[in-house]
Tab-separated table of C-alpha atoms in Angstrom:
chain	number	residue	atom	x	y	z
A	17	UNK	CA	0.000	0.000	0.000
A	18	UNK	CA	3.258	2.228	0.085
A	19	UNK	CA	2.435	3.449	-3.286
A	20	UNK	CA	-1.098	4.506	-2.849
A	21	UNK	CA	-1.945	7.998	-2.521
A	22	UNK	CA	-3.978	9.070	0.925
A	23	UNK	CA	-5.288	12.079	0.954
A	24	UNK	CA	-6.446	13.854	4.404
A	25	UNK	CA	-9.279	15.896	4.266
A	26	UNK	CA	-9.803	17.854	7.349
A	27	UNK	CA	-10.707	20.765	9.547
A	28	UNK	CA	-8.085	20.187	12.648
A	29	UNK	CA	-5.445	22.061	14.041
A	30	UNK	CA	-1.282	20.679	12.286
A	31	UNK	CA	-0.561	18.984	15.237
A	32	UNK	CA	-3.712	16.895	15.235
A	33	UNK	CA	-2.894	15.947	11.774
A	34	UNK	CA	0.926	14.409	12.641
A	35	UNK	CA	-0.849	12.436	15.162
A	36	UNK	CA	-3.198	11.023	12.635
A	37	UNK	CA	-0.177	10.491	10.207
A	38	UNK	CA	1.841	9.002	12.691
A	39	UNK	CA	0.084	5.489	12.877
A	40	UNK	CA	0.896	5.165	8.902
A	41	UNK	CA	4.428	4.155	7.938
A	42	UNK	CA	7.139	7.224	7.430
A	43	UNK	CA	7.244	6.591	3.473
A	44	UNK	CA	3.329	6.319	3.157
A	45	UNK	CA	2.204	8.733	0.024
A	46	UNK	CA	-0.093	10.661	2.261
A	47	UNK	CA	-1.303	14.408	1.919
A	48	UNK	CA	-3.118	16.912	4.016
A	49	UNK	CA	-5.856	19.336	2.713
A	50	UNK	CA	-7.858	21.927	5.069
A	51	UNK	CA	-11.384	22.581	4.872
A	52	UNK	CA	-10.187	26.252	4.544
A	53	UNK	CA	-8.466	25.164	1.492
A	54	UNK	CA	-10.651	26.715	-1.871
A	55	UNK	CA	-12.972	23.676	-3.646
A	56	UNK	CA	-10.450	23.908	-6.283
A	57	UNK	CA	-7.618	22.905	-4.188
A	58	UNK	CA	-9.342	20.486	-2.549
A	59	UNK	CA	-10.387	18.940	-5.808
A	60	UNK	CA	-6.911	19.049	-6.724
A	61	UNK	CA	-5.579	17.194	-4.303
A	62	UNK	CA	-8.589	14.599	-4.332
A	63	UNK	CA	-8.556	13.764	-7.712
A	64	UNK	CA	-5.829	11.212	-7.855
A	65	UNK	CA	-6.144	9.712	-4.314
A	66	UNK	CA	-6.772	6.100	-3.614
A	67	UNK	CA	-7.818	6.570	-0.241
A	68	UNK	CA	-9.933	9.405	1.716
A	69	UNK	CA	-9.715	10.575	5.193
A	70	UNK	CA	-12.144	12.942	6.527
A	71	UNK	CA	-12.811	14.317	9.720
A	72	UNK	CA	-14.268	17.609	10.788
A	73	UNK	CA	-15.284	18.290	6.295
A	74	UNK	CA	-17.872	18.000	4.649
A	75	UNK	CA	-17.067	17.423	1.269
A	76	UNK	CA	-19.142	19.529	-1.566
A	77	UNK	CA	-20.388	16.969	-4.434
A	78	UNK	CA	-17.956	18.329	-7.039
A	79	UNK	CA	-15.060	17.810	-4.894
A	80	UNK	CA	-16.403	13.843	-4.564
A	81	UNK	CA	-17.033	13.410	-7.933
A	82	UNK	CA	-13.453	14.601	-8.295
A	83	UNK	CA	-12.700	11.380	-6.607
A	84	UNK	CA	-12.814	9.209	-9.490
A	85	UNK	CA	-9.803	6.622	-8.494
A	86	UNK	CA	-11.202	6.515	-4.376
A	87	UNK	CA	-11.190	3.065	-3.356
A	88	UNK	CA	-12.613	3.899	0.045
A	89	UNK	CA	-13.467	7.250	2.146
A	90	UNK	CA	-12.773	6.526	5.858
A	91	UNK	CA	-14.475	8.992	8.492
A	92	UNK	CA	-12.428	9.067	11.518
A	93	UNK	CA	-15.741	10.266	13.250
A	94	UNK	CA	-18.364	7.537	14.506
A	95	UNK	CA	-21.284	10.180	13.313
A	96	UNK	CA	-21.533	10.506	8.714
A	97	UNK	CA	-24.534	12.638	8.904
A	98	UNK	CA	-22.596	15.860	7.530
A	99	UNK	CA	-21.329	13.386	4.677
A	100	UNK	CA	-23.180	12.880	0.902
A	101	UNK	CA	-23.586	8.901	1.441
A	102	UNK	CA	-26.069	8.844	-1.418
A	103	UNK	CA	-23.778	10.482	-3.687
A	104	UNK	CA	-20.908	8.184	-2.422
A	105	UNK	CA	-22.333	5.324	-3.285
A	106	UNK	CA	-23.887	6.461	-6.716
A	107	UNK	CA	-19.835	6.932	-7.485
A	108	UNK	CA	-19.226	3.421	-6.241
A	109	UNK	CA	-16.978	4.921	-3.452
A	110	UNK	CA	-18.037	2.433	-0.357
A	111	UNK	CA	-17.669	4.719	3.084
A	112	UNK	CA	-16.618	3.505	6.820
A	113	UNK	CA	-16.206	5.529	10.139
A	114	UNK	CA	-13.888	4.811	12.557
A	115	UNK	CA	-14.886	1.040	13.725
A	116	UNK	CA	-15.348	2.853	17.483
A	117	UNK	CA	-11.800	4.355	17.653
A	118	UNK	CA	-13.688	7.298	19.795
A	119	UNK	CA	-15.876	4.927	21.980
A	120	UNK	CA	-14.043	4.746	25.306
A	121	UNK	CA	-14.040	8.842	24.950
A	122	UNK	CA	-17.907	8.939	24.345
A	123	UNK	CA	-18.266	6.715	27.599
A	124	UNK	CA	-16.346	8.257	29.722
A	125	UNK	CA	-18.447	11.974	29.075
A	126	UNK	CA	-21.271	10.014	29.247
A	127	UNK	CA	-21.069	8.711	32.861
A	128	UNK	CA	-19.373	12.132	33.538
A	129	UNK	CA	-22.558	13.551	32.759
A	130	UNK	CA	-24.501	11.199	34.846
A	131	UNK	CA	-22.824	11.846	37.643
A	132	UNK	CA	-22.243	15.602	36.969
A	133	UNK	CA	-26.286	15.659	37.442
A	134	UNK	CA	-26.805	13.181	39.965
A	135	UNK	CA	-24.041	15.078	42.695
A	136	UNK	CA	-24.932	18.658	40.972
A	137	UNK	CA	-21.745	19.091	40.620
A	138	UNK	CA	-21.369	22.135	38.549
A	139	UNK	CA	-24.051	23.901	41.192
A	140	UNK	CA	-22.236	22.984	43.916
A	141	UNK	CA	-18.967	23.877	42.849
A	142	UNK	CA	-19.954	27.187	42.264
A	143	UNK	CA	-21.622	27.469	45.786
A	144	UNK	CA	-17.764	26.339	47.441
A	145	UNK	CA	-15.992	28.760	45.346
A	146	UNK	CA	-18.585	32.080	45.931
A	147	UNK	CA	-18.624	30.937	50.083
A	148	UNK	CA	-21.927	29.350	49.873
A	149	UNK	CA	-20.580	26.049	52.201
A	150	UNK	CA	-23.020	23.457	51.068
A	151	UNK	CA	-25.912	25.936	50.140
A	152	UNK	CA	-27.018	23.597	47.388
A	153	UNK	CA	-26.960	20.492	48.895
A	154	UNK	CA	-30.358	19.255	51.030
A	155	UNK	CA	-29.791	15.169	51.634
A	156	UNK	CA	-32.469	14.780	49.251
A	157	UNK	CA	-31.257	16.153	45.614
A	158	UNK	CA	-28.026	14.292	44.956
A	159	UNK	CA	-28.199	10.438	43.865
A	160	UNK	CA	-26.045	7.380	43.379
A	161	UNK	CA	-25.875	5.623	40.513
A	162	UNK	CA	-26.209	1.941	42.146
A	163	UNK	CA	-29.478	0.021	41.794
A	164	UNK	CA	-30.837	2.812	38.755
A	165	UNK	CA	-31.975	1.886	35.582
A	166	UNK	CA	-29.624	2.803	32.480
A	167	UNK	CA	-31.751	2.916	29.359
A	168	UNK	CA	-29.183	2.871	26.603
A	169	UNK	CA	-30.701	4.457	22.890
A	170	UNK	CA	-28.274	2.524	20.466
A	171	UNK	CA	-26.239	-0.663	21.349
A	172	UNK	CA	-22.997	-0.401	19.465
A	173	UNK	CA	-19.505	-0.147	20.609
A	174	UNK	CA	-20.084	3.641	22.447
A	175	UNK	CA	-23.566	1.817	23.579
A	176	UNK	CA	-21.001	-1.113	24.964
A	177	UNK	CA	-19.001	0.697	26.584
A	178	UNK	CA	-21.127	3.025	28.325
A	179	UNK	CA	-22.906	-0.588	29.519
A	180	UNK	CA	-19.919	-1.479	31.046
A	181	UNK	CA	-18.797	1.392	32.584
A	182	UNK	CA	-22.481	2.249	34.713
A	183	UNK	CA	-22.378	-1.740	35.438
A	184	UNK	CA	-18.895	-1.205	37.600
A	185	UNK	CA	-21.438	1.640	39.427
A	186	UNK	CA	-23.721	-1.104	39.673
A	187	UNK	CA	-26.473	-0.048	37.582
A	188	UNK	CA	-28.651	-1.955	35.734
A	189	UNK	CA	-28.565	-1.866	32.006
A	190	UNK	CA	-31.724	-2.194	29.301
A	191	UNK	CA	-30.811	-1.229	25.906
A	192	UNK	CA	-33.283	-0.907	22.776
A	193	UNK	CA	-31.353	-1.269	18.837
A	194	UNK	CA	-32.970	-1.409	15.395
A	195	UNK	CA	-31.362	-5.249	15.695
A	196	UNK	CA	-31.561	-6.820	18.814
A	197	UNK	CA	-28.662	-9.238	20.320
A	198	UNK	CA	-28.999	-12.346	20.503
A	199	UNK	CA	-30.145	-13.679	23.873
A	200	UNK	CA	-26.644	-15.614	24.355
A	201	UNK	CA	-24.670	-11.992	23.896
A	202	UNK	CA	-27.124	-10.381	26.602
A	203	UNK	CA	-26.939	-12.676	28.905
A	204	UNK	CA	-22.818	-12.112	28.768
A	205	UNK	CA	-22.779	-8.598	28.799
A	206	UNK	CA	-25.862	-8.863	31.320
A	207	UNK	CA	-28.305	-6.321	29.579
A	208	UNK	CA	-31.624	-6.857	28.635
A	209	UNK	CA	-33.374	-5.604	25.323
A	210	UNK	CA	-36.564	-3.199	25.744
A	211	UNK	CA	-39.129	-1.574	23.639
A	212	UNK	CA	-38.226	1.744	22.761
A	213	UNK	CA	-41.368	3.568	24.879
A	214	UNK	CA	-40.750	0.974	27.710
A	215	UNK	CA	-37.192	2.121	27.823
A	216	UNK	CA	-37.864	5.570	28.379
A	217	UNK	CA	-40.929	5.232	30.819
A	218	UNK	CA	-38.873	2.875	33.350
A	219	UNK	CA	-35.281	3.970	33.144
A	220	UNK	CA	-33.573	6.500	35.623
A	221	UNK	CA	-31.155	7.672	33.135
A	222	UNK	CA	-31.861	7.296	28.962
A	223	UNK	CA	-28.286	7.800	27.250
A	224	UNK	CA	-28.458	8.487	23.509
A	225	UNK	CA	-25.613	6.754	20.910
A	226	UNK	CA	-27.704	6.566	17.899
A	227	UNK	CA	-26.361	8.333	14.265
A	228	UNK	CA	-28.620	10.937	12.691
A	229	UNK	CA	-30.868	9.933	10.153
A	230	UNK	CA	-34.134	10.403	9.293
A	231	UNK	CA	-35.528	7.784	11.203
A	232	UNK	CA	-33.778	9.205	14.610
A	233	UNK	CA	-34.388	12.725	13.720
A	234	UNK	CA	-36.156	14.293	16.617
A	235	UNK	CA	-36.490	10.547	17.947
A	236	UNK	CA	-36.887	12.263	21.385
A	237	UNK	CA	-39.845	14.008	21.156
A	238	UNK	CA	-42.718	15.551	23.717
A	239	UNK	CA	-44.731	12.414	23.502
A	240	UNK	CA	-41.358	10.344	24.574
A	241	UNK	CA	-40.329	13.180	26.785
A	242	UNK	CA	-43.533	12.272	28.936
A	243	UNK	CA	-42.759	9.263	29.131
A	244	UNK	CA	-39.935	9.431	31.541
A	245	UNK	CA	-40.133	9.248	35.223
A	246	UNK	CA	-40.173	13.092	36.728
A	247	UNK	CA	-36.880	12.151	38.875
A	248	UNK	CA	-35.067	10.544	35.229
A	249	UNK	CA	-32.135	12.575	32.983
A	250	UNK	CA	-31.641	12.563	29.934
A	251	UNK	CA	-28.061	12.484	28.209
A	252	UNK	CA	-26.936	13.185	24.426
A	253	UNK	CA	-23.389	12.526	22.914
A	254	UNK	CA	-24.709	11.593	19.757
A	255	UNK	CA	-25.972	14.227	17.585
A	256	UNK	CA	-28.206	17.523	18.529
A	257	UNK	CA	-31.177	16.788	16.347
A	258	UNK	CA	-31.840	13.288	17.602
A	259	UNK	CA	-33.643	15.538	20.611
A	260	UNK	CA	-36.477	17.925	19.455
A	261	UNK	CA	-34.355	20.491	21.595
A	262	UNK	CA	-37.502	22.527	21.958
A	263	UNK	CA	-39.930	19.898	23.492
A	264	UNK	CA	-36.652	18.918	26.019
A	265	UNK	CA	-36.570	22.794	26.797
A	266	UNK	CA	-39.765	23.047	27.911
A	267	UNK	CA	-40.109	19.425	29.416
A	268	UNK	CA	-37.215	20.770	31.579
A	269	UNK	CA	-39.092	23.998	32.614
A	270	UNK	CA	-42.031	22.181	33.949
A	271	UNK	CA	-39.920	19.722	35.861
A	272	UNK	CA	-41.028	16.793	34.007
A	273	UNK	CA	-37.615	15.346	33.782
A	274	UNK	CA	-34.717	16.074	36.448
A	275	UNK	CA	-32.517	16.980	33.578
A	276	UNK	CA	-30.316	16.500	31.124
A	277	UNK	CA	-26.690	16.179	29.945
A	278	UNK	CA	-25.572	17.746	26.810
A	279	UNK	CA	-22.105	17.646	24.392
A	280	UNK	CA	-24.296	18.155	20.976
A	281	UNK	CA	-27.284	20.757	20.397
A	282	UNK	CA	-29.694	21.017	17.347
A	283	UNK	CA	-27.850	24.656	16.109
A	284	UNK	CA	-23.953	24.401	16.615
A	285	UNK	CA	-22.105	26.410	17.769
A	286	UNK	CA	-25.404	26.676	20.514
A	287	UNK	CA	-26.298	30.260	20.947
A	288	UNK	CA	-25.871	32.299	24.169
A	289	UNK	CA	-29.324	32.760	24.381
A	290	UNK	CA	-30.542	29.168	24.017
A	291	UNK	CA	-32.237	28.837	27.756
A	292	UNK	CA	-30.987	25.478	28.124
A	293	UNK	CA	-27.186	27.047	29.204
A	294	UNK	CA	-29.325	29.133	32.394
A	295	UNK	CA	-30.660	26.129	33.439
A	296	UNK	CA	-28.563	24.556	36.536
A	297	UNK	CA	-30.032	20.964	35.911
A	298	UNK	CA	-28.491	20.526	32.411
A	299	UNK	CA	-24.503	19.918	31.869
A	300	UNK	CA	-23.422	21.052	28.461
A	301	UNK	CA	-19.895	20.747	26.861
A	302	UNK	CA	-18.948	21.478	22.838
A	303	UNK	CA	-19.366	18.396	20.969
A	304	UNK	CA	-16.109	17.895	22.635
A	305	UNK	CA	-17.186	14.025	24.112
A	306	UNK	CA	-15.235	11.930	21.366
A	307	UNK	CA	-12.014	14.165	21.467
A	308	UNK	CA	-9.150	13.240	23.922
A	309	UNK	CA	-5.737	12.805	23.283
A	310	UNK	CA	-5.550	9.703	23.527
A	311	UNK	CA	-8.226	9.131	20.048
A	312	UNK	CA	-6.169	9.796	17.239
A	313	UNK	CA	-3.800	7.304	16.918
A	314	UNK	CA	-6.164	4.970	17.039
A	315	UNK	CA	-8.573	6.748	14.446
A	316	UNK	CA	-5.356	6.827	12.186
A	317	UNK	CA	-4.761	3.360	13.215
A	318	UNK	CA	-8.079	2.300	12.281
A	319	UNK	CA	-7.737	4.184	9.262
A	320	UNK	CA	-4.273	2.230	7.880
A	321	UNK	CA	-5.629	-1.132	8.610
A	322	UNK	CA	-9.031	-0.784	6.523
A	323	UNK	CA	-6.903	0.716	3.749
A	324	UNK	CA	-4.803	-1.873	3.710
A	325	UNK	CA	-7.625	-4.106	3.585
A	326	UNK	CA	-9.026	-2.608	0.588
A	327	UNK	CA	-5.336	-2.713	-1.222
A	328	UNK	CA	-5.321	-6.814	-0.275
A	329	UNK	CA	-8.560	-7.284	-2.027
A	330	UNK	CA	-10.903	-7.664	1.261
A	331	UNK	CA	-14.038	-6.135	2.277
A	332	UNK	CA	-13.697	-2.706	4.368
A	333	UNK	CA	-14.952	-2.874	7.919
A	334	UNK	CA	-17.766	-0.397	9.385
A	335	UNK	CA	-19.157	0.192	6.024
A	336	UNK	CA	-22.145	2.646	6.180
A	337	UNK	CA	-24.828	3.307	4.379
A	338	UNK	CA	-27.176	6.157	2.988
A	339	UNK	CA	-30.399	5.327	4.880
């Protein structure tokens, strides 16, 4: 695979991108072009590649039709929904993300979050720092995570691994997924497969790791908001517009739900006037839940080995799909 050309398409600080390069051999033919590069000199530098990298991009159609000798266009994101699958596979260009490279990150926000809400955290450190000893804290409005129900929206390898991680808390885990597991596989990872309503009207905490498509846009909903028990919260690392934010801001000002954990929001960057950043029982961070330092050799990682897949005449792995 020394020969073939690999081609970085991306919107990330140099740095980021030596990291990425790094888990590819030093004589690898590969190239870096920034999203703030001009559609001309991105499809320059596309139009000869045998392999695609993209993270942080989204691609217009002329510079993938510029593409014409891709063999493969690897996200090094879990989430495609910025990405023209349709057009993709019109050109015969088959796409993968990143095989969970980010999934231990994801988790690790995710019970964050959890537990961010459950101690009130944020509130409370606050209160220590302005001299308000204790102000926030009553006996009765912080929680443990032991013995609560985890609802988990999305079973795959972030879905996993937040399973595993709430299960050393002792929690107990029910998951819904467009494709069940098989009874064998729950029984090992000890989770148990509900209904999608069910889920969300007996779980404690619902934790969303589903892509955006049309069939999970604005999956959370009012009707599915009051569902949930008045004492549940709600967290999102997936993607904003899986949440119709609206219903969740106003299920949140009538106390239906206890609240809610946010990295992604429907308009991004979130404005300053969206009243879900006044509200003390939400978290929020930047879409920041996948990115640690520790991610990118293993994106790039993940990257090298499905490309050299491809080049030894196999199947790619985590192939997606234009819904």
């Amino acid at each position: 695979m020394i020969h073939s050309k690999i081609v970085f398409l991306h919107g990330l600080q140099e740095n980021l991108v030596k990291l990425v390069f790094s888990a590819f051999a030093q004589n690898q033919n590969l190239t870096a072009i920034s999203t703030k590069a001009s559609e001309s000199e991105q499809i320059k530098a596309l139009h000869d590649a045998d392999f695609i990298m993209i993270y942080r991009a989204n691609p217009s159609p002329e510079v993938l039709k510029s593409a014409a000798k891709a063999r493969l266009v690897q996200l090094l994101s879990a989430g495609y929904d910025g990405l023209n699958l349709q057009l993709l596979e019109e050109l015969g260009i088959p796409c993968a993300n990143n095989g969970g490279a980010n999934s231990c990150a994801v988790a690790d926000q995710t019970v964050l979050s959890i537990l961010a809400l459950y101690r009130r955290f944020i509130p409370v450190d606050h209160d220590v720092r302005t001299g308000a000893w204790n102000a926030g804290i009553d006996g009765l409005n912080t929680f443990e995570l032991a013995g609560k129900r985890v609802g988990i929206v999305g079973f795959g390898s972030i879905g996993q691994q937040v399973a595993r991680r709430v299960q050393a808390f002792d929690a107990h885990v029910f998951y819904f997924n467009r494709t069940p597991l098989s009874h064998a596989l729950e029984t090992q990872l000890d989770v148990r497969y509900l209904e999608l309503d069910a889920l969300f009207k007996t779980c404690d905490v619902i934790s969303l790791h589903v892509p955006l498509t049309q069939q999970t846009h604005h999956l959370v909903n009012a009707t599915r908001l009051n569902l949930m028990k008045s004492t549940a919260i709600l967290i999102n690392t997936s993607r904003g517009a899986v949440i119709d934010e609206a219903a969740l801001i106003q299920a949140l000002m009538n106390k239906q739900i206890a609240g809610a954990g946010l990295d992604v929001f429907e308009k991004e960057p979130v404005d300053a006037s969206n009243p879900l950043l006044s509200m003390q029982h939400v978290v929020a961070s930047p879409h920041s839940a996948g990115t640690t330092s520790d991610t990118w050799i293993r994106r790039g990682s993940f990257a090298r080995q499905n490309f050299e897949r491809v080049a030894e005449g196999h199947a790619p792995l985590c192939v997606i799909h234009a819904s």
